[in-house]
Coordinates of C-alpha atoms in Angstrom, one line a residue:
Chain A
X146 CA -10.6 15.1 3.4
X147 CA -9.1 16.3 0.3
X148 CA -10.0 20.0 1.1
X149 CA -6.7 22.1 0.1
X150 CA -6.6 25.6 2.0
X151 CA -4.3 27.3 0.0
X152 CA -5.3 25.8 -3.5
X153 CA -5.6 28.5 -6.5
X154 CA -8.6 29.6 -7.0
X155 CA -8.3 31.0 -10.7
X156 CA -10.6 31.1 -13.6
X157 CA -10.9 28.3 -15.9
X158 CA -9.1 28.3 -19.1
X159 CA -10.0 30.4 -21.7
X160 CA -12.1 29.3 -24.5
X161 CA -9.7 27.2 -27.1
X162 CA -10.2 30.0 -29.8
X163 CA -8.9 32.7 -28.0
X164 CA -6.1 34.5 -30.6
X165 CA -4.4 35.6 -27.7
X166 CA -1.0 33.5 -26.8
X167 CA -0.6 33.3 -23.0
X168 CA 0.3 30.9 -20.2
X169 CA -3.3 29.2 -19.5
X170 CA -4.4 29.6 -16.2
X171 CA -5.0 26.6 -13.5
X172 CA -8.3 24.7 -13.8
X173 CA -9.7 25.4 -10.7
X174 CA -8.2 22.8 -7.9
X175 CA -11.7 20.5 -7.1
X176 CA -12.4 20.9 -10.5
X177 CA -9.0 18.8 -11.2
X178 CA -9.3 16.5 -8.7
X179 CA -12.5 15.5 -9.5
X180 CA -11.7 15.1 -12.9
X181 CA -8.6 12.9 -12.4
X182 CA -10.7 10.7 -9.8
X183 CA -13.7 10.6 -12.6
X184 CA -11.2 9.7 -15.2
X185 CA -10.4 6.7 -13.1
X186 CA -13.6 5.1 -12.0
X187 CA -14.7 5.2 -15.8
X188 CA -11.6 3.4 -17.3
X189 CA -12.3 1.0 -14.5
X190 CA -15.8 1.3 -15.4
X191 CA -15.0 0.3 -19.1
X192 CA -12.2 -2.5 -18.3
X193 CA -13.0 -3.9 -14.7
X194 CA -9.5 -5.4 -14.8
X195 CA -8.3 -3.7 -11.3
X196 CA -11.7 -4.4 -9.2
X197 CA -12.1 -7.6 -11.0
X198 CA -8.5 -8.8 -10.1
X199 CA -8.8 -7.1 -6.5
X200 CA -12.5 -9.0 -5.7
X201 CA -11.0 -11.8 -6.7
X202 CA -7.8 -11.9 -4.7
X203 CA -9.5 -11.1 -2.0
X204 CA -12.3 -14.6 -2.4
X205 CA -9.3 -16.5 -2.5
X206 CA -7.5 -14.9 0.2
X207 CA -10.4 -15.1 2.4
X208 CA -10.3 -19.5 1.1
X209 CA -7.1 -19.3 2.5
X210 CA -6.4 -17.9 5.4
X211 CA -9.9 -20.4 6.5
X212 CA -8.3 -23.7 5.2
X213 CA -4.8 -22.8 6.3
X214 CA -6.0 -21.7 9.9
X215 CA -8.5 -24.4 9.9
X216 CA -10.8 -22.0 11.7
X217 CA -14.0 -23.5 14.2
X218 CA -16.0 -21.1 15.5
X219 CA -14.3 -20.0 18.5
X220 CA -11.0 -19.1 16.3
X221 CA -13.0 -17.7 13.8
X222 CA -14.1 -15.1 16.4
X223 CA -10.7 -14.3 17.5
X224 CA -9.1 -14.1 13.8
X225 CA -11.6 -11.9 11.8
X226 CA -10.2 -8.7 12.6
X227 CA -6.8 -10.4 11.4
X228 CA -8.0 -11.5 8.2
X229 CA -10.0 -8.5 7.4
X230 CA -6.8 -6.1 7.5
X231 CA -4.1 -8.8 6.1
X232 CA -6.8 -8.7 3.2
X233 CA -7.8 -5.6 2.6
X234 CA -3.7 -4.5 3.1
X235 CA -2.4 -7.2 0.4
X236 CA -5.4 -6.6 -1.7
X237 CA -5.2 -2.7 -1.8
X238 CA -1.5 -3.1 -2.8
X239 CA -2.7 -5.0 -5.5
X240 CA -4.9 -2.5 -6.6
X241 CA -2.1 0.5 -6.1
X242 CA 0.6 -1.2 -7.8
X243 CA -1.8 -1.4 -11.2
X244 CA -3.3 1.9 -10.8
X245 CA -0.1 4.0 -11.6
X246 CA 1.6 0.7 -13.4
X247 CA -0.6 1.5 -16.2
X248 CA -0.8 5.1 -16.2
X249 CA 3.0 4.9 -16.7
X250 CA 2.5 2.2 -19.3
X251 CA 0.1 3.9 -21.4
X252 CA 2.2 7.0 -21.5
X253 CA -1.3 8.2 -19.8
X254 CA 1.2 10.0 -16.7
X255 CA 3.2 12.0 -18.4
X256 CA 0.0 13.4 -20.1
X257 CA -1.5 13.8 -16.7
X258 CA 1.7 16.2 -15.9
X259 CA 1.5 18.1 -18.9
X260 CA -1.9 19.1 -17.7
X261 CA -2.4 22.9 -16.1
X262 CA -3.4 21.4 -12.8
X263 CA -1.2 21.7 -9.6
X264 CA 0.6 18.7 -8.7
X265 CA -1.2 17.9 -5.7
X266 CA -4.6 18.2 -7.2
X267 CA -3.7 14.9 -9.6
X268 CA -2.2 13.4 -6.7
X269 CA -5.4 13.6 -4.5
X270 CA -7.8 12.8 -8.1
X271 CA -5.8 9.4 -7.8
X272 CA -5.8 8.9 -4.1
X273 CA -9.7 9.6 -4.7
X274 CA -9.5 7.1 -7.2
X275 CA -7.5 4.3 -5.6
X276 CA -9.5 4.9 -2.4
X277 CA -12.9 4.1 -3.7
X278 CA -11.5 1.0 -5.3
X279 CA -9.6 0.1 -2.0
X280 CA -12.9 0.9 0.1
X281 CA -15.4 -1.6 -2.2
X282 CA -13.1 -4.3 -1.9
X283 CA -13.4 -3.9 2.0
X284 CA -17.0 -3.4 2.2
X285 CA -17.1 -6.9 -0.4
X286 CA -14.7 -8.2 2.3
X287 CA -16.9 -7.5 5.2
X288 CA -19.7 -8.3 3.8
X289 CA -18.1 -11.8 2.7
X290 CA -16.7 -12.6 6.1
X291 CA -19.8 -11.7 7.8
X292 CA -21.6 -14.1 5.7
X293 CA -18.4 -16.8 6.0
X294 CA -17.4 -16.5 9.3
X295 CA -20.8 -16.0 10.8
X296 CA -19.8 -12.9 12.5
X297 CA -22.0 -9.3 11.8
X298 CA -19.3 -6.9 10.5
X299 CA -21.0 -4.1 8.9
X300 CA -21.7 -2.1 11.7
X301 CA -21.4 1.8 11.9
X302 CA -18.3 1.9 14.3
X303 CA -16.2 -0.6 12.1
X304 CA -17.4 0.6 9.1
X305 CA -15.8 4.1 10.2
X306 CA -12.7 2.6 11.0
X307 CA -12.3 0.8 7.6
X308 CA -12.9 4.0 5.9
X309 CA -10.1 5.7 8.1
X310 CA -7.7 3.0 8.2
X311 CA -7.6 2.4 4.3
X312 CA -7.4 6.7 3.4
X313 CA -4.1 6.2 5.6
X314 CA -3.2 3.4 3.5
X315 CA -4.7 4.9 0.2
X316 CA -2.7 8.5 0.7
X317 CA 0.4 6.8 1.5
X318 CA 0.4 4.1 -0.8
X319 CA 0.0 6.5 -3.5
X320 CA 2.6 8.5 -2.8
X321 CA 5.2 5.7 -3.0
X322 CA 3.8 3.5 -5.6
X323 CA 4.4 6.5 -7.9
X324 CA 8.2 6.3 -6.5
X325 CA 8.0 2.4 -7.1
X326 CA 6.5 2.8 -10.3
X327 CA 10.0 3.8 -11.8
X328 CA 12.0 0.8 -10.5
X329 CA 13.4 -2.7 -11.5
X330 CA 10.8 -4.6 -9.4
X331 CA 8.2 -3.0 -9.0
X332 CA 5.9 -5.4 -8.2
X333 CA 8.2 -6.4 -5.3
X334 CA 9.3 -3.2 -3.9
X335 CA 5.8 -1.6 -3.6
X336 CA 5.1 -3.8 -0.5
X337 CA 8.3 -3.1 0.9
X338 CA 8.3 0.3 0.7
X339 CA 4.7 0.6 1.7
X340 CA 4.9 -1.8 5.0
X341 CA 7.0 -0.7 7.4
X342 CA 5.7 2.8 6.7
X343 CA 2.2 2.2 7.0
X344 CA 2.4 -0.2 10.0
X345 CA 1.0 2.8 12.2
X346 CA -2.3 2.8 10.3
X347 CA -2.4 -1.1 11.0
X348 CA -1.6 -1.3 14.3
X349 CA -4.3 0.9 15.4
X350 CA -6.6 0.2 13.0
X351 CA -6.8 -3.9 14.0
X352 CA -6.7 -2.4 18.0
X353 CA -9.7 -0.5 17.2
X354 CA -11.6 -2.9 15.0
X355 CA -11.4 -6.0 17.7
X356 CA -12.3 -4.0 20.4
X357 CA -15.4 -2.8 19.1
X358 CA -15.9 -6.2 17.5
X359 CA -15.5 -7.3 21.7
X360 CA -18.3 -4.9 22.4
X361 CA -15.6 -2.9 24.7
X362 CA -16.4 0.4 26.2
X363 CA -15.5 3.2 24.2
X364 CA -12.7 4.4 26.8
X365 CA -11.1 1.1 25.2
X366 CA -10.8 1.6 21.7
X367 CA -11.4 6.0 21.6
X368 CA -7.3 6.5 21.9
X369 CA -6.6 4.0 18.7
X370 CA -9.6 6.1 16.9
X371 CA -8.2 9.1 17.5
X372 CA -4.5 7.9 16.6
X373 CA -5.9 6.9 13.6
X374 CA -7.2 10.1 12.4
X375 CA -4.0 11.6 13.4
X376 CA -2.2 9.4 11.4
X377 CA -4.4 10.1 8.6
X378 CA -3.8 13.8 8.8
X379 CA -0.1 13.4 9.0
X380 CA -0.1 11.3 5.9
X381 CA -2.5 13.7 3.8
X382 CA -0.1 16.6 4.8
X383 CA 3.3 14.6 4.1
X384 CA 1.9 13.4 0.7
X385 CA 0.5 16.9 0.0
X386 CA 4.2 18.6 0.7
X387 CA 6.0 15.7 -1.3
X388 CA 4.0 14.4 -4.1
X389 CA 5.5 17.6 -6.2
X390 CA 9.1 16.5 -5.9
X391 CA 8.3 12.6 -7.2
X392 CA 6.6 13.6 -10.2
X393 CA 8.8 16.5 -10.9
X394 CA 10.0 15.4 -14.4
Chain B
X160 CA 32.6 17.1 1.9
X161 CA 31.6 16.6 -1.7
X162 CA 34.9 16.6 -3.7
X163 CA 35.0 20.3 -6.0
X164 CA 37.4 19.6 -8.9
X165 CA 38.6 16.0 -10.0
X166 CA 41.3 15.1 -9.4
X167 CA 42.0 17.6 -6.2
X168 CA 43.6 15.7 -3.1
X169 CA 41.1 15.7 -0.3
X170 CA 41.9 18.5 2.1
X171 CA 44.6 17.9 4.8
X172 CA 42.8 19.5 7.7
X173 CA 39.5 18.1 7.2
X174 CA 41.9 14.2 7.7
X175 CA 43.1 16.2 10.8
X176 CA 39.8 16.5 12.2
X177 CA 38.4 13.3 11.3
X178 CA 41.7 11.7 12.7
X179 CA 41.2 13.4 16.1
X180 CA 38.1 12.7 15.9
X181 CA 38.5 8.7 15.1
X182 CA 40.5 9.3 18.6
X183 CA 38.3 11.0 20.4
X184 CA 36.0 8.2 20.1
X185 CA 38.0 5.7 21.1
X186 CA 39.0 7.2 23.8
X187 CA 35.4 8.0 24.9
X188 CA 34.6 4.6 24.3
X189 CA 37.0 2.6 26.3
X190 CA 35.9 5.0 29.3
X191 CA 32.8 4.5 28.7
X192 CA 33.3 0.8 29.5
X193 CA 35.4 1.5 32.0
X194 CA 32.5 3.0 33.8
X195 CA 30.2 0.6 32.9
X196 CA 32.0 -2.6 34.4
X197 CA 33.7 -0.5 37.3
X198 CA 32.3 2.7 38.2
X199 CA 29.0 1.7 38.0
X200 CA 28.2 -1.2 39.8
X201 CA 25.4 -3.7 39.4
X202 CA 21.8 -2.3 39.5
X203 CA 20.0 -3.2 43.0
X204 CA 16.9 -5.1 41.4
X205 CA 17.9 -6.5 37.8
X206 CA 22.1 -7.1 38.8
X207 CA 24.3 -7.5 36.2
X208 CA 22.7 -7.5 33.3
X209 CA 21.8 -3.8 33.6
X210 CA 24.9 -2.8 32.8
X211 CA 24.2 -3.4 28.7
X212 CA 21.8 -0.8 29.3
X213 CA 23.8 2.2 28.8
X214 CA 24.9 0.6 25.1
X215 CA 21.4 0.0 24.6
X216 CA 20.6 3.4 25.1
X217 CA 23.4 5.0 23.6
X218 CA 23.0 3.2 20.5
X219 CA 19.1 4.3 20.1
X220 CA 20.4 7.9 20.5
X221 CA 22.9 7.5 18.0
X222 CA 20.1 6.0 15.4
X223 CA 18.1 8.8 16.8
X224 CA 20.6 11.2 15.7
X225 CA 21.3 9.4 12.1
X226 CA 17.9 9.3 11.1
X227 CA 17.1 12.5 12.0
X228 CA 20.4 13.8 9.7
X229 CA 18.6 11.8 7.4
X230 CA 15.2 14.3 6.9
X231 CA 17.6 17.0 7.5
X232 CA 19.7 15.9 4.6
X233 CA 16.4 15.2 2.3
X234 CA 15.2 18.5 3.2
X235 CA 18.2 20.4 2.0
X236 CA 18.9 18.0 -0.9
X237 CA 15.1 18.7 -2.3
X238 CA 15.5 22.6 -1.9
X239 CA 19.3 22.8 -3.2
X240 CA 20.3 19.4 -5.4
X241 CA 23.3 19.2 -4.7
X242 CA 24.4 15.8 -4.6
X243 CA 26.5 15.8 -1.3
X244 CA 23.3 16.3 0.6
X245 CA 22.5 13.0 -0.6
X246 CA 25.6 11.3 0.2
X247 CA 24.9 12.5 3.6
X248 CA 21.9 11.0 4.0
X249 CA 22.8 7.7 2.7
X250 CA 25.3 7.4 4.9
X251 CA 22.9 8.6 7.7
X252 CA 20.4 5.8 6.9
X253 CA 23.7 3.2 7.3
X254 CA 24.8 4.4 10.3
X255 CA 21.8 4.7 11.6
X256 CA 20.4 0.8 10.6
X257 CA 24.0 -0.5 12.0
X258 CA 23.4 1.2 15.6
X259 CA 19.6 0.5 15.9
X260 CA 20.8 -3.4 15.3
X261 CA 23.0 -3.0 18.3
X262 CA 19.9 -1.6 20.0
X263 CA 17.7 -4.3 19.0
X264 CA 20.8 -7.3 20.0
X265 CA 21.6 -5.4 23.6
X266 CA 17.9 -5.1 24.3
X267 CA 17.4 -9.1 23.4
X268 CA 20.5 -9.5 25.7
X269 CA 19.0 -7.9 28.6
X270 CA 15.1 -9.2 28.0
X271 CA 16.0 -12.8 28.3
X272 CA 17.1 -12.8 31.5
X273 CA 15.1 -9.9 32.9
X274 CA 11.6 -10.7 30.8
X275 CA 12.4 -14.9 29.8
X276 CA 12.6 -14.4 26.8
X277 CA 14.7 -12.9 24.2
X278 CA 11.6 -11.4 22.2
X279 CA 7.8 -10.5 22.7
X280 CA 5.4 -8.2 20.7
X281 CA 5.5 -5.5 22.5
X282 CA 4.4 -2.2 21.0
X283 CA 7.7 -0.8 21.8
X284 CA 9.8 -3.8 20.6
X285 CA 7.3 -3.8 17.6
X286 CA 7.4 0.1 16.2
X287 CA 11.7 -0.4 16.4
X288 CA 11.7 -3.9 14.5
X289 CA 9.4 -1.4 11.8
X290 CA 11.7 1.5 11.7
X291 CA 14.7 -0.8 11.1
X292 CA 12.6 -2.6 8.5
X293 CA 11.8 1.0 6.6
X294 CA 15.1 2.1 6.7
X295 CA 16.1 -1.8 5.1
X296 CA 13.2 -0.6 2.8
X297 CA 15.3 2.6 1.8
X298 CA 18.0 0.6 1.1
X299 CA 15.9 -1.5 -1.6
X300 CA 14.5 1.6 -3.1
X301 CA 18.0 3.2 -3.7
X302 CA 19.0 -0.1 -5.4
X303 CA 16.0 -0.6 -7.6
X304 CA 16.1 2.6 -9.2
X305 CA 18.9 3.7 -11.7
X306 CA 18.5 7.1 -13.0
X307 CA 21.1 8.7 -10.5
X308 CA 19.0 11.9 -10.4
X309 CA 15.8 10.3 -9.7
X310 CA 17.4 8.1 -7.3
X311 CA 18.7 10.7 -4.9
X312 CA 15.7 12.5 -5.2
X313 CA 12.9 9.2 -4.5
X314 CA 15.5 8.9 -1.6
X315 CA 15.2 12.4 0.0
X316 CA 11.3 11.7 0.3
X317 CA 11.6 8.6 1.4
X318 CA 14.0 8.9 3.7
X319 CA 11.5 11.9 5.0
X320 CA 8.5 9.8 5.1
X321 CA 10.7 6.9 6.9
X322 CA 11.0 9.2 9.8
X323 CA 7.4 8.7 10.6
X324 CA 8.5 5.1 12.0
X325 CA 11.2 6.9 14.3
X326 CA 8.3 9.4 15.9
X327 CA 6.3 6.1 16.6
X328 CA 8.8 4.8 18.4
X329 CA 9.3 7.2 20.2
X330 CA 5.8 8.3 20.6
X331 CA 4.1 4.3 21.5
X332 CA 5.5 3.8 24.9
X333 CA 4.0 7.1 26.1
X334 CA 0.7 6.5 24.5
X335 CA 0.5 3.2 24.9
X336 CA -0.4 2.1 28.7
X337 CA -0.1 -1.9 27.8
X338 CA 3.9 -1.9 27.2
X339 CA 6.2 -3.7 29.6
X340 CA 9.0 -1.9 28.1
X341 CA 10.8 0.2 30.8
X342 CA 10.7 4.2 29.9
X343 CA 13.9 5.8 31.9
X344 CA 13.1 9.7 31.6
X345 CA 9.6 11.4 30.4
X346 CA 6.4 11.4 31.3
X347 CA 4.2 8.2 30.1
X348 CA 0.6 7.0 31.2
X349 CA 1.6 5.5 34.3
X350 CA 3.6 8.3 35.6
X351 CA 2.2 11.4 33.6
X352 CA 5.3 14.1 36.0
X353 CA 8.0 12.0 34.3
X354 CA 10.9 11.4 37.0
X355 CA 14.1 10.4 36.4
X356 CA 14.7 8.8 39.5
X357 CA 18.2 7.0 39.5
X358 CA 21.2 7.4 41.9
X359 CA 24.3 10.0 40.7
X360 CA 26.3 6.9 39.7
X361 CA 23.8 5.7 36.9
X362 CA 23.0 9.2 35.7
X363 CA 26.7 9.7 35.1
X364 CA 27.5 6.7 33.3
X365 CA 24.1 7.2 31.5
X366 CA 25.2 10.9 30.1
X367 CA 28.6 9.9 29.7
X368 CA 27.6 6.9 27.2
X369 CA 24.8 8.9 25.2
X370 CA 27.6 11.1 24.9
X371 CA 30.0 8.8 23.2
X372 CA 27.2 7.3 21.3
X373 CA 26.7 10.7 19.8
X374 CA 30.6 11.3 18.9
X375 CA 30.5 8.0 17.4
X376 CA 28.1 8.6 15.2
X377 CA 29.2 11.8 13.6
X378 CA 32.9 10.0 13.1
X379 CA 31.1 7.0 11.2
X380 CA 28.9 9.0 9.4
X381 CA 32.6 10.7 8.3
X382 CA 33.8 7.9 7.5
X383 CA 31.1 6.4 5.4
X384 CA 30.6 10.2 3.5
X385 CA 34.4 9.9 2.8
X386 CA 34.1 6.5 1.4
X387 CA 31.3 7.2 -0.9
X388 CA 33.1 10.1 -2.0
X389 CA 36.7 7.9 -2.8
X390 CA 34.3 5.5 -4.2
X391 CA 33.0 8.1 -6.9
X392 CA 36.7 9.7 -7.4
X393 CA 37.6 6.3 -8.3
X394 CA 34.9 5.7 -10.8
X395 CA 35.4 9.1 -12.4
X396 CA 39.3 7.8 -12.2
X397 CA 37.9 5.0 -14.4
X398 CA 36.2 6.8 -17.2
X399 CA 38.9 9.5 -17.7
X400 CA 41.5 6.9 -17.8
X401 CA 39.0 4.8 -20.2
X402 CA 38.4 7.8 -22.2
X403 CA 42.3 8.4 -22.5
X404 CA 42.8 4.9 -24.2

């Protein structure tokens, strides 16, 4: 999903003991975004503070929403899809808001920049990134209701629509948490940047998900699917095209 | 509309223009009325309160028209920095949260009597309730960051990706077969030809207020490019005069 068309396609950098002073070529663009993506999932590896904090938000949230709804069996049936978004939505913001937070604490980003990689390639290593962190904490989630709320979950179809409905989410809460990153609150403004713009993703997503959880034909729920991907697609291309001008400096 | 020098007056004719302009729709306006409570007449099934209708519309338009300024404005301001560009589109986004409010209040207005009830989730009443809140959310953005530069930059793309929110709306009630919202002109799932079936009378008053919505709009978005412009004259007013002492 990360395929660029027109990425460079250049030979590596030259071996670091080459005499000869010139502008170092691109690392090829896979080869970039793997490594940024990489780079993430072993400093997570080595602290666990994001997935930690993320698995664990989402237990609670999960506690929550069942004492607060005071769910029997019959509301528990009509709720799940509900809970399972509101979850995985508050819980990947979580996640989101830390990921860049403390690459611009570190003083990791502007190393990051520095790098001979095009823009876009970091941008999609840390969508990568975020979006494998974003997708355990839903398959935790489903798993956890499922158990929970006595309702099977992990099924093929839904499973699919997770996985579409959070790379929506991922791409374009990527893009503007490393906007929010710079401001006063960002803690605060993260959510409210990312809501109102993302509420396509949502909408369609929790349409799809409780129809197939209904057992409905596919003529019910095959126009949300294919909404969603189209979503999808308009956010990878929007974040491709902008990502440049956010991180320009 | 950016002012060049510092301390240069602002250019008479561009006042002209804005002044006949400020008239213009005024003038528009009060006809516009004037057609909706006499010209018009009240609509054979829903009476009356049909006649808020051509505000409701007319105000959607002019959103329409400020938000689009608004990716139009980021677009330009990304490929030529100048700082105007911005001005523009923060005066866009203003504009265009103040008439999609009056969109939203007419369209309570006419639900409760027509629907019984002032509000209901539908998809369509949903997706404009979300484009007001992301343009609110460009607001918040603009205010939490304070390097000017990044500011107006982080703006542009927002104010690009906001649009998004605008196409939905636009998009849902054709796509979505389950709205009860009314769709005047274009083709949707029930009626895939798309008439635009309404008597001569309706369609006049209907073109006549879209366009007054639309005059409106450019003359507030003037207005609110001029007073961000005094407002910086002002400051810079400030510093020399602090500088001075």
């Amino acid at each position: 999903m990360t395929v660029n068309p027109t990425g460079p396609t250049k030979k590596p950098a030259a071996s670091a003991d080459s005499q000869t002073v010139q502008r170092r070529p691109l690392t090829p663009y896979m080869r970039a975004v793997g490594a940024v993506a990489w780079k993430d999932l072993r400093a997570e590896l080595r602290s666990r503070e994001m997935i930690t904090s993320m698995v664990l938000f989402t237990v609670m949230t999960v506690m929550v929403f069942s004492l607060a709804l005071e769910l029997d069996a019959e509301a528990r049936k009509s709720t799940v899809v509900g809970v399972l978004w509101v979850t995985v939505v508050f819980a990947g913001t979580l996640g989101l808001s830390r990921s860049l937070a403390a690459e611009k604490d570190r003083g990791s980003l502007d190393a990051l920049l520095l790098a001979p990689v095009e823009r876009s390639a970091l941008f999609f290593g840390k969508v990568i990134g975020n979006l494998i962190f974003v997708l355990l904490v839903a398959l935790v989630l489903m798993v956890l209701l499922t158990v929970l709320f006595n309702i099977t979950l992990i099924e093929p179809l839904l499973v699919l629509i997770v996985i579409l409905g959070t790379v929506g989410f991922t791409t374009v809460g990527t893009l503007l948490s490393s906007m929010s990153v710079h401001a006063r609150a960002r803690e605060t403004l993260l959510p409210i940047l990312l809501m109102p713009v993302m509420m396509p993703v949502l909408i369609s997503a929790v349409r799809a998900s409780s129809a197939i959880l209904d057992d409905l034909p596919s003529s019910e729920w095959i126009a949300e699917l294919r909404m969603l991907a189209v979503v999808d697609v308009v956010f990878l291309l929007g974040a491709y095209l902008l990502f440049g001008f956010v991180v320009e400096e | 509309m950016a002012v060049s020098s510092q301390h240069a007056p602002y250019p008479e004719n561009r006042t002209r223009i804005l002044q006949a302009l400020t008239l213009a729709t005024l003038v528009l306006f009060a006809a516009s009325l004037v057609l909706d409570w006499a010209y018009v007449g009240p609509e054979r099934t829903q009476g009356e309160v049909q006649r808020v209708f051509y505000v409701h519309l007319g105000s959607f338009l002019g959103s329409f028209i400020a938000f689009t300024a608004v990716v139009v404005g980021g677009v330009i301001y990304l490929r030529t920095r100048n700082p105007k560009w911005d001005t523009f589109g923060l005066a866009n986004v203003e504009i265009g949260l103040v008439m999609s409010a009056i969109t939203i209040v007419t369209g309570m207005t006419w639900a409760k009597p027509i629907w019984n009830t002032w509000w209901t989730w539908d998809p369509r009443l949903t997706s404009v309730t979300i484009m007001w809140l992301a343009y609110a959310a460009y607001m918040m953005l603009r205010a939490g960051i304070e390097d000017p530069e990044r500011r107006r930059r982080f703006a542009a793309v927002y104010g690009i990706i906001a649009f998004a929110s605008v196409l939905f709306t636009i998009i849902i009630v054709r796509v979505k077969p389950d709205t009860i919202h009314p769709v005047v002109a274009g083709p949707t799932q029930a009626d895939p030809t798309g008439a635009f079936d309404v008597t001569d009378r309706i369609r006049n008053t209907l073109f006549f207020s879209l366009f007054t919505f639309t005059v409106m709009t450019a003359t507030l978005v003037w207005y609110r490019v001029r007073l961000e412009n005094l407002f910086e004259r002002v400051l810079r007013r400030k510093i020399d005069i602090l500088a001075e002492l």
